[in-house]
């Protein structure tokens, strides 16, 4: 490591302002801060309100995503192997070719083979997201003559977990570019955006290429067409399409993550572990998570009481909503985004409560689009500044009244 340190120190004078390679200053700074702790720490960034610097905050979030990453790799292989054991055939792609060349066996009970198979689908997506995302970060930082921030670390770790394993890599590149440019860079970069870039990317892919991110096919990396009695639809989609679809399903399996869905969103347990780390370190707000849970319970219970003869989603209880689709990963990692969520303490409760309400409403009122967490968060992102405004105005009015008394 000392050799790399010496090499970077030797190159530094050549990228300073006025030097021959000054246009590469942002790329140099990004490489330097990724490999070594900088000598100067951020003290006035918009997110830093205590001794926790921005880089460490991003690192903690990435660490909290670790359990989701592990489950994503295992479950991607597990779901494919279950389909193959039921009669499906492996896809004719390079991932299966490499898996067979390595001597892999399609056995759902073998955790290691499942994880290896899943990794062959997950990490190409992960690499594409980072190559495209970091490229955009460096170019925009260069244009603005600013340093490359660590803000992309969270988006880069989160976005692959929100995608299905069979999505084409060129779509991943396009979605990443759209989410970063339209969701963040046009507003001034990290700390200036009011929408979550990862969710903007996923929303773009969903509406631009719905065949690759909805329906039965995308969630299982195997060709199961023609296999009788086998469906590739997610439990949430089945619940929206058929009354009583969840009666034969296992809630505990959904809680632990052995169901179909986007690679990192299936395990509520993994998200819960991440939530513990975020709350313990003060990086994630428990108020936002609690508000989202309360909003979900209130709206789901209300719809359960109303009931519906034509819409089976009205009968889905709140504890099922919390383990299906992107509810858990959205509540823990996207609702608590410090940039796009509410800032005030009371505002966080209101903000989360609104997300919980909207998530259930979108899922139940519009069964054609059963996954409502993404749109609920994006919608409340736009109202977060307004919520903070009213909370602050309320505090000011209360203090004025107290002083007047």
Coordinates of C-alpha atoms in Angstrom, one line a residue:
X1 CA 0.0 0.0 0.0
X2 CA 2.9 2.4 0.6
X3 CA 3.9 1.9 -3.0
X4 CA 0.5 3.1 -4.1
X5 CA 0.6 6.0 -1.7
X6 CA 4.0 7.1 -3.0
X7 CA 2.7 6.7 -6.6
X8 CA -0.4 8.9 -5.9
X9 CA 1.7 11.5 -4.1
X10 CA 4.1 11.6 -7.0
X11 CA 1.2 12.1 -9.4
X12 CA -0.6 14.8 -7.4
X13 CA 1.4 17.8 -8.5
X14 CA 0.6 17.0 -12.1
X15 CA -3.2 17.2 -11.6
X16 CA -3.3 20.4 -9.6
X17 CA -4.8 23.6 -11.0
X18 CA -2.6 25.0 -13.7
X19 CA -0.7 21.7 -14.1
X20 CA -0.4 19.7 -17.3
X21 CA -3.1 17.2 -16.4
X22 CA -5.4 19.3 -14.3
X23 CA -8.4 18.0 -16.2
X24 CA -7.9 14.6 -14.5
X25 CA -8.1 16.1 -11.0
X26 CA -11.5 14.7 -10.2
X27 CA -10.5 11.2 -11.3
X28 CA -7.3 11.4 -9.2
X29 CA -9.2 12.6 -6.2
X30 CA -11.8 9.8 -6.6
X31 CA -9.1 7.1 -6.8
X32 CA -7.2 8.6 -3.9
X33 CA -10.1 8.8 -1.5
X34 CA -11.4 5.4 -2.4
X35 CA -8.0 3.8 -1.5
X36 CA -6.8 6.1 1.4
X37 CA -8.3 8.3 4.1
X38 CA -7.9 11.9 3.0
X39 CA -6.0 14.3 5.1
X40 CA -8.9 16.8 5.1
X41 CA -12.3 15.7 6.4
X42 CA -15.6 17.3 5.3
X43 CA -17.0 19.6 8.0
X44 CA -19.7 21.6 6.3
X45 CA -21.5 19.3 3.9
X46 CA -25.2 19.4 3.9
X47 CA -25.5 16.0 5.5
X48 CA -23.0 16.3 8.2
X49 CA -24.5 17.4 11.4
X50 CA -22.2 15.7 13.9
X51 CA -18.8 14.1 14.0
X52 CA -19.7 11.4 11.5
X53 CA -18.2 12.3 8.1
X54 CA -19.9 11.7 4.8
X55 CA -17.6 8.9 3.6
X56 CA -18.2 6.9 6.8
X57 CA -21.9 7.4 6.6
X58 CA -22.0 6.0 3.1
X59 CA -19.8 3.1 4.1
X60 CA -22.1 2.2 7.0
X61 CA -25.1 2.1 4.6
X62 CA -23.2 -0.2 2.2
X63 CA -22.3 -2.4 5.1
X64 CA -25.9 -2.6 6.2
X65 CA -26.8 -3.8 2.7
X66 CA -24.4 -6.7 3.1
X67 CA -27.1 -9.2 4.3
X68 CA -29.3 -8.3 1.4
X69 CA -26.4 -8.9 -1.0
X70 CA -25.8 -12.3 0.5
X71 CA -29.4 -13.4 0.2
X72 CA -29.6 -11.9 -3.3
X73 CA -26.9 -14.2 -4.5
X74 CA -28.3 -17.3 -2.8
X75 CA -31.9 -16.7 -3.7
X76 CA -31.2 -16.0 -7.4
X77 CA -29.6 -19.4 -7.7
X78 CA -32.2 -21.1 -5.4
X79 CA -35.2 -19.9 -7.5
X80 CA -33.5 -21.0 -10.7
X81 CA -32.6 -24.4 -9.3
X82 CA -36.2 -24.9 -8.0
X83 CA -37.5 -24.2 -11.5
X84 CA -34.9 -26.5 -13.1
X85 CA -35.8 -29.3 -10.7
X86 CA -39.5 -28.8 -11.7
X87 CA -38.7 -29.4 -15.4
X88 CA -37.3 -26.0 -16.6
X89 CA -34.1 -25.9 -18.6
X90 CA -31.1 -23.6 -18.0
X91 CA -31.0 -20.4 -20.1
X92 CA -28.6 -20.5 -23.0
X93 CA -26.6 -17.5 -21.8
X94 CA -22.9 -17.1 -20.9
X95 CA -23.7 -17.3 -17.1
X96 CA -25.0 -20.8 -17.5
X97 CA -22.2 -21.7 -19.8
X98 CA -19.6 -20.6 -17.2
X99 CA -21.5 -22.3 -14.4
X100 CA -21.4 -25.6 -16.3
X101 CA -17.7 -25.1 -17.2
X102 CA -17.0 -24.7 -13.5
X103 CA -18.7 -28.0 -12.8
X104 CA -21.7 -26.4 -11.1
X105 CA -24.7 -28.5 -10.1
X106 CA -28.3 -27.3 -10.3
X107 CA -29.2 -28.4 -6.7
X108 CA -31.5 -26.1 -4.7
X109 CA -30.3 -27.6 -1.5
X110 CA -26.7 -26.7 -2.0
X111 CA -26.1 -23.2 -0.7
X112 CA -22.7 -22.7 -2.3
X113 CA -23.9 -23.7 -5.8
X114 CA -26.9 -21.4 -5.4
X115 CA -24.7 -18.5 -4.3
X116 CA -22.2 -19.1 -7.1
X117 CA -25.0 -19.3 -9.7
X118 CA -26.6 -16.1 -8.3
X119 CA -23.3 -14.3 -8.3
X120 CA -22.9 -14.9 -12.0
X121 CA -26.1 -12.9 -12.6
X122 CA -25.7 -10.3 -9.8
X123 CA -22.1 -9.1 -10.2
X124 CA -22.2 -8.3 -14.0
X125 CA -25.2 -6.0 -13.1
X126 CA -23.2 -4.6 -10.2
X127 CA -20.1 -3.9 -12.4
X128 CA -22.2 -2.2 -15.1
X129 CA -23.9 0.0 -12.6
X130 CA -20.6 1.1 -11.1
X131 CA -18.8 1.6 -14.4
X132 CA -21.5 3.7 -15.8
X133 CA -22.3 5.5 -12.5
X134 CA -18.7 6.3 -11.6
X135 CA -18.1 7.5 -15.1
X136 CA -21.0 9.9 -14.9
X137 CA -19.9 11.1 -11.4
X138 CA -16.3 11.8 -12.6
X139 CA -17.4 13.6 -15.8
X140 CA -20.0 15.8 -14.0
X141 CA -17.5 16.5 -11.2
X142 CA -14.9 17.5 -13.9
X143 CA -17.4 19.8 -15.6
X144 CA -18.3 21.5 -12.3
X145 CA -14.6 21.6 -11.2
X146 CA -15.6 19.7 -8.0
X147 CA -14.4 16.6 -6.2
X148 CA -16.1 13.3 -6.8
X149 CA -18.2 12.5 -3.7
X150 CA -19.0 9.2 -2.1
X151 CA -22.7 9.6 -2.7
X152 CA -22.7 7.1 -5.5
X153 CA -21.5 4.3 -3.2
X154 CA -25.1 3.8 -1.9
X155 CA -26.8 4.1 -5.2
X156 CA -24.3 1.7 -6.8
X157 CA -24.9 -0.8 -4.0
X158 CA -28.6 -0.4 -3.9
X159 CA -29.6 -0.3 -7.6
X160 CA -28.5 -3.9 -8.5
X161 CA -30.5 -5.2 -5.6
X162 CA -33.7 -3.6 -7.0
X163 CA -33.3 -5.4 -10.4
X164 CA -34.3 -8.9 -11.6
X165 CA -31.5 -11.3 -12.5
X166 CA -32.4 -11.6 -16.2
X167 CA -32.5 -7.9 -17.1
X168 CA -30.2 -7.1 -20.1
X169 CA -27.0 -5.4 -19.1
X170 CA -27.6 -2.6 -21.7
X171 CA -30.8 -1.7 -19.9
X172 CA -28.9 -1.6 -16.6
X173 CA -26.5 0.9 -18.2
X174 CA -29.3 3.0 -19.6
X175 CA -31.3 3.0 -16.4
X176 CA -28.2 3.9 -14.3
X177 CA -27.4 6.8 -16.6
X178 CA -31.0 8.0 -16.5
X179 CA -31.3 7.8 -12.8
X180 CA -28.1 9.6 -12.1
X181 CA -28.5 12.4 -14.7
X182 CA -32.2 13.1 -14.3
X183 CA -32.5 12.1 -10.7
X184 CA -29.4 13.8 -9.3
X185 CA -26.9 15.6 -11.5
X186 CA -29.4 18.0 -13.2
X187 CA -30.2 19.3 -9.7
X188 CA -26.5 19.9 -8.8
X189 CA -25.3 16.5 -7.7
X190 CA -25.1 14.7 -4.3
X191 CA -27.0 16.6 -1.6
X192 CA -29.0 18.7 -4.0
X193 CA -31.4 16.1 -5.4
X194 CA -34.9 15.7 -4.1
X195 CA -35.5 12.3 -5.7
X196 CA -33.8 9.0 -4.8
X197 CA -31.6 8.2 -7.9
X198 CA -31.8 4.5 -7.5
X199 CA -35.6 4.6 -7.5
X200 CA -35.6 7.0 -10.5
X201 CA -33.5 4.4 -12.4
X202 CA -35.8 1.5 -11.4
X203 CA -38.9 3.6 -12.3
X204 CA -37.4 4.4 -15.7
X205 CA -36.7 0.7 -16.4
X206 CA -40.1 -0.3 -15.3
X207 CA -42.0 2.1 -17.5
X208 CA -39.6 1.9 -20.5
X209 CA -39.1 -1.8 -20.6
X210 CA -42.0 -3.4 -18.6
X211 CA -41.5 -6.8 -20.2
X212 CA -38.1 -7.1 -18.6
X213 CA -39.1 -6.0 -15.0
X214 CA -42.6 -7.3 -14.5
X215 CA -44.6 -10.4 -15.2
X216 CA -43.5 -14.0 -14.7
X217 CA -40.2 -14.3 -16.6
X218 CA -37.6 -11.8 -15.2
X219 CA -37.4 -13.2 -11.6
X220 CA -36.1 -16.7 -12.4
X221 CA -32.9 -17.3 -14.4
X222 CA -34.3 -20.4 -16.1
X223 CA -36.6 -21.2 -19.1
X224 CA -39.7 -22.7 -17.5
X225 CA -42.1 -22.1 -20.4
X226 CA -44.1 -25.3 -20.9
X227 CA -43.6 -26.5 -17.4
X228 CA -47.1 -27.4 -16.2
X229 CA -48.2 -26.1 -12.8
X230 CA -45.2 -23.8 -12.4
X231 CA -45.4 -20.0 -12.2
X232 CA -42.6 -17.4 -12.2
X233 CA -44.9 -14.6 -10.9
X234 CA -44.0 -13.0 -7.5
X235 CA -46.3 -13.7 -4.5
X236 CA -47.4 -10.1 -4.7
X237 CA -48.5 -10.4 -8.3
X238 CA -50.3 -13.7 -7.5
X239 CA -52.1 -12.0 -4.6
X240 CA -53.3 -9.3 -6.9
X241 CA -54.5 -11.7 -9.5
X242 CA -56.2 -14.4 -7.5
X243 CA -58.2 -14.4 -4.3
X244 CA -56.6 -16.6 -1.6
X245 CA -53.3 -16.9 -3.4
X246 CA -51.5 -16.4 -0.1
X247 CA -53.3 -19.0 1.8
X248 CA -51.0 -21.7 0.6
X249 CA -47.9 -19.6 0.9
X250 CA -45.5 -19.6 3.8
X251 CA -45.1 -16.2 5.6
X252 CA -41.9 -17.4 7.2
X253 CA -40.4 -18.3 3.8
X254 CA -41.3 -14.8 2.6
X255 CA -39.7 -13.3 5.8
X256 CA -36.4 -15.2 5.3
X257 CA -36.3 -14.5 1.6
X258 CA -37.0 -17.7 -0.3
X259 CA -39.4 -16.1 -2.7
X260 CA -39.3 -14.6 -6.2
X261 CA -38.7 -10.9 -6.7
X262 CA -35.9 -8.4 -7.4
X263 CA -32.6 -9.9 -6.3
X264 CA -32.2 -7.9 -3.0
X265 CA -35.7 -7.2 -1.9
X266 CA -37.0 -10.7 -1.1
X267 CA -35.6 -11.0 2.5
X268 CA -37.3 -8.9 5.2
X269 CA -34.9 -10.5 7.7
X270 CA -31.8 -9.3 5.9
X271 CA -33.4 -5.8 5.7
X272 CA -34.2 -6.0 9.4
X273 CA -30.5 -6.7 10.2
X274 CA -29.5 -3.7 8.1
X275 CA -32.1 -1.6 9.9
X276 CA -30.5 -2.5 13.2
X277 CA -27.1 -1.3 12.0
X278 CA -28.4 1.9 10.6
X279 CA -30.4 2.8 13.7
X280 CA -27.6 1.8 16.1
X281 CA -25.1 4.1 14.2
X282 CA -27.6 6.9 13.8
X283 CA -27.4 6.8 10.0
X284 CA -30.9 5.7 9.4
X285 CA -33.9 7.2 11.2
X286 CA -36.1 4.9 13.2
X287 CA -38.8 7.5 13.1
X288 CA -39.1 7.2 9.3
X289 CA -39.2 3.4 9.5
X290 CA -41.8 3.5 12.3
X291 CA -43.9 6.0 10.4
X292 CA -43.9 3.7 7.3
X293 CA -44.8 0.7 9.4
X294 CA -47.7 2.5 11.1
X295 CA -49.0 3.9 7.8
X296 CA -48.9 0.4 6.3
X297 CA -50.8 -1.2 9.3
X298 CA -53.4 1.6 9.3
X299 CA -54.2 1.5 5.6
X300 CA -54.0 -2.3 5.2
X301 CA -56.4 -2.8 8.2
X302 CA -58.7 -0.2 6.9
X303 CA -59.0 -1.9 3.5
X304 CA -59.4 -5.3 5.2
X305 CA -62.4 -3.9 7.1
X306 CA -63.9 -2.4 3.9
X307 CA -63.4 -5.6 1.9
X308 CA -64.0 -6.1 -1.8
X309 CA -65.6 -8.8 -3.9
X310 CA -63.6 -8.0 -7.0
X311 CA -60.2 -6.9 -5.6
X312 CA -58.3 -9.7 -3.7
X313 CA -55.7 -7.2 -2.5
X314 CA -58.2 -5.6 -0.1
X315 CA -57.9 -8.8 2.0
X316 CA -54.1 -8.9 2.2
X317 CA -53.2 -8.3 5.9
X318 CA -50.5 -5.8 6.9
X319 CA -48.0 -8.4 8.0
X320 CA -48.0 -9.8 4.4
X321 CA -47.5 -6.4 2.9
X322 CA -44.4 -6.0 5.0
X323 CA -42.7 -9.2 3.6
X324 CA -43.7 -8.8 -0.1
X325 CA -42.3 -6.8 -2.9
X326 CA -39.9 -3.9 -2.1
X327 CA -41.6 -2.9 1.2
X328 CA -38.8 -4.0 3.5
X329 CA -35.8 -2.7 1.5
X330 CA -37.7 0.5 0.7
X331 CA -38.5 1.2 4.3
X332 CA -35.0 0.6 5.6
X333 CA -32.8 1.9 2.8
X334 CA -34.7 4.3 0.6
X335 CA -37.3 5.9 2.9
X336 CA -34.4 6.9 5.2
X337 CA -32.3 8.5 2.5
X338 CA -31.0 11.6 4.2
X339 CA -31.0 13.6 1.0
X340 CA -34.5 13.0 -0.3
X341 CA -36.5 12.3 2.9
X342 CA -37.8 14.8 5.5
X343 CA -35.2 16.3 7.9
X344 CA -37.2 17.3 10.9
X345 CA -37.9 14.7 13.6
X346 CA -41.7 15.0 13.4
X347 CA -41.5 15.4 9.7
X348 CA -39.8 12.0 9.4
X349 CA -42.8 10.3 11.2
X350 CA -45.2 12.1 8.8
X351 CA -43.1 11.4 5.8
X352 CA -42.9 7.7 6.6
X353 CA -46.6 7.5 7.5
X354 CA -47.4 8.9 4.1
X355 CA -45.2 6.3 2.4
X356 CA -46.9 3.5 4.2
X357 CA -50.4 4.7 3.3
X358 CA -49.5 5.3 -0.3
X359 CA -47.7 2.0 -0.7
X360 CA -50.8 0.0 0.3
X361 CA -53.1 2.3 -1.6
X362 CA -51.1 1.8 -4.9
X363 CA -50.9 -1.9 -4.3
X364 CA -54.5 -2.4 -3.6
X365 CA -56.3 0.2 -5.7
X366 CA -54.3 -0.5 -8.8
X367 CA -53.8 -4.3 -8.9
X368 CA -52.3 -3.9 -12.4
X369 CA -49.2 -2.5 -10.6
X370 CA -49.0 -4.4 -7.3
X371 CA -45.5 -3.2 -6.3
X372 CA -46.3 0.2 -4.8
X373 CA -43.3 1.0 -2.7
X374 CA -41.2 2.6 -5.5
X375 CA -43.9 5.1 -6.5
X376 CA -44.9 5.8 -2.9
X377 CA -41.4 6.8 -2.0
X378 CA -40.9 8.9 -5.1
X379 CA -44.2 10.6 -4.5
X380 CA -43.3 11.5 -0.9
X381 CA -39.8 12.6 -1.9
X382 CA -41.6 15.6 -3.6
X383 CA -43.5 16.4 -0.4
X384 CA -40.6 16.1 2.0
X385 CA -39.6 19.8 1.8
X386 CA -43.2 20.8 2.3
X387 CA -43.6 18.6 5.4
X388 CA -40.4 20.1 6.9
X389 CA -41.7 23.6 6.1
X390 CA -45.0 23.0 8.1
X391 CA -43.2 21.3 11.0
X392 CA -40.7 24.3 11.3
X393 CA -43.5 26.8 11.0
X394 CA -45.5 25.0 13.7
X395 CA -42.5 25.0 16.0
X396 CA -41.9 28.8 15.4
X397 CA -45.6 29.5 16.1
X398 CA -45.5 27.5 19.3
X399 CA -42.4 29.3 20.5
X400 CA -43.9 32.7 19.7
X401 CA -47.1 31.8 21.5
X402 CA -45.1 30.6 24.5
X403 CA -43.0 33.8 24.6
X404 CA -46.1 35.9 24.2
X405 CA -47.7 34.1 27.2

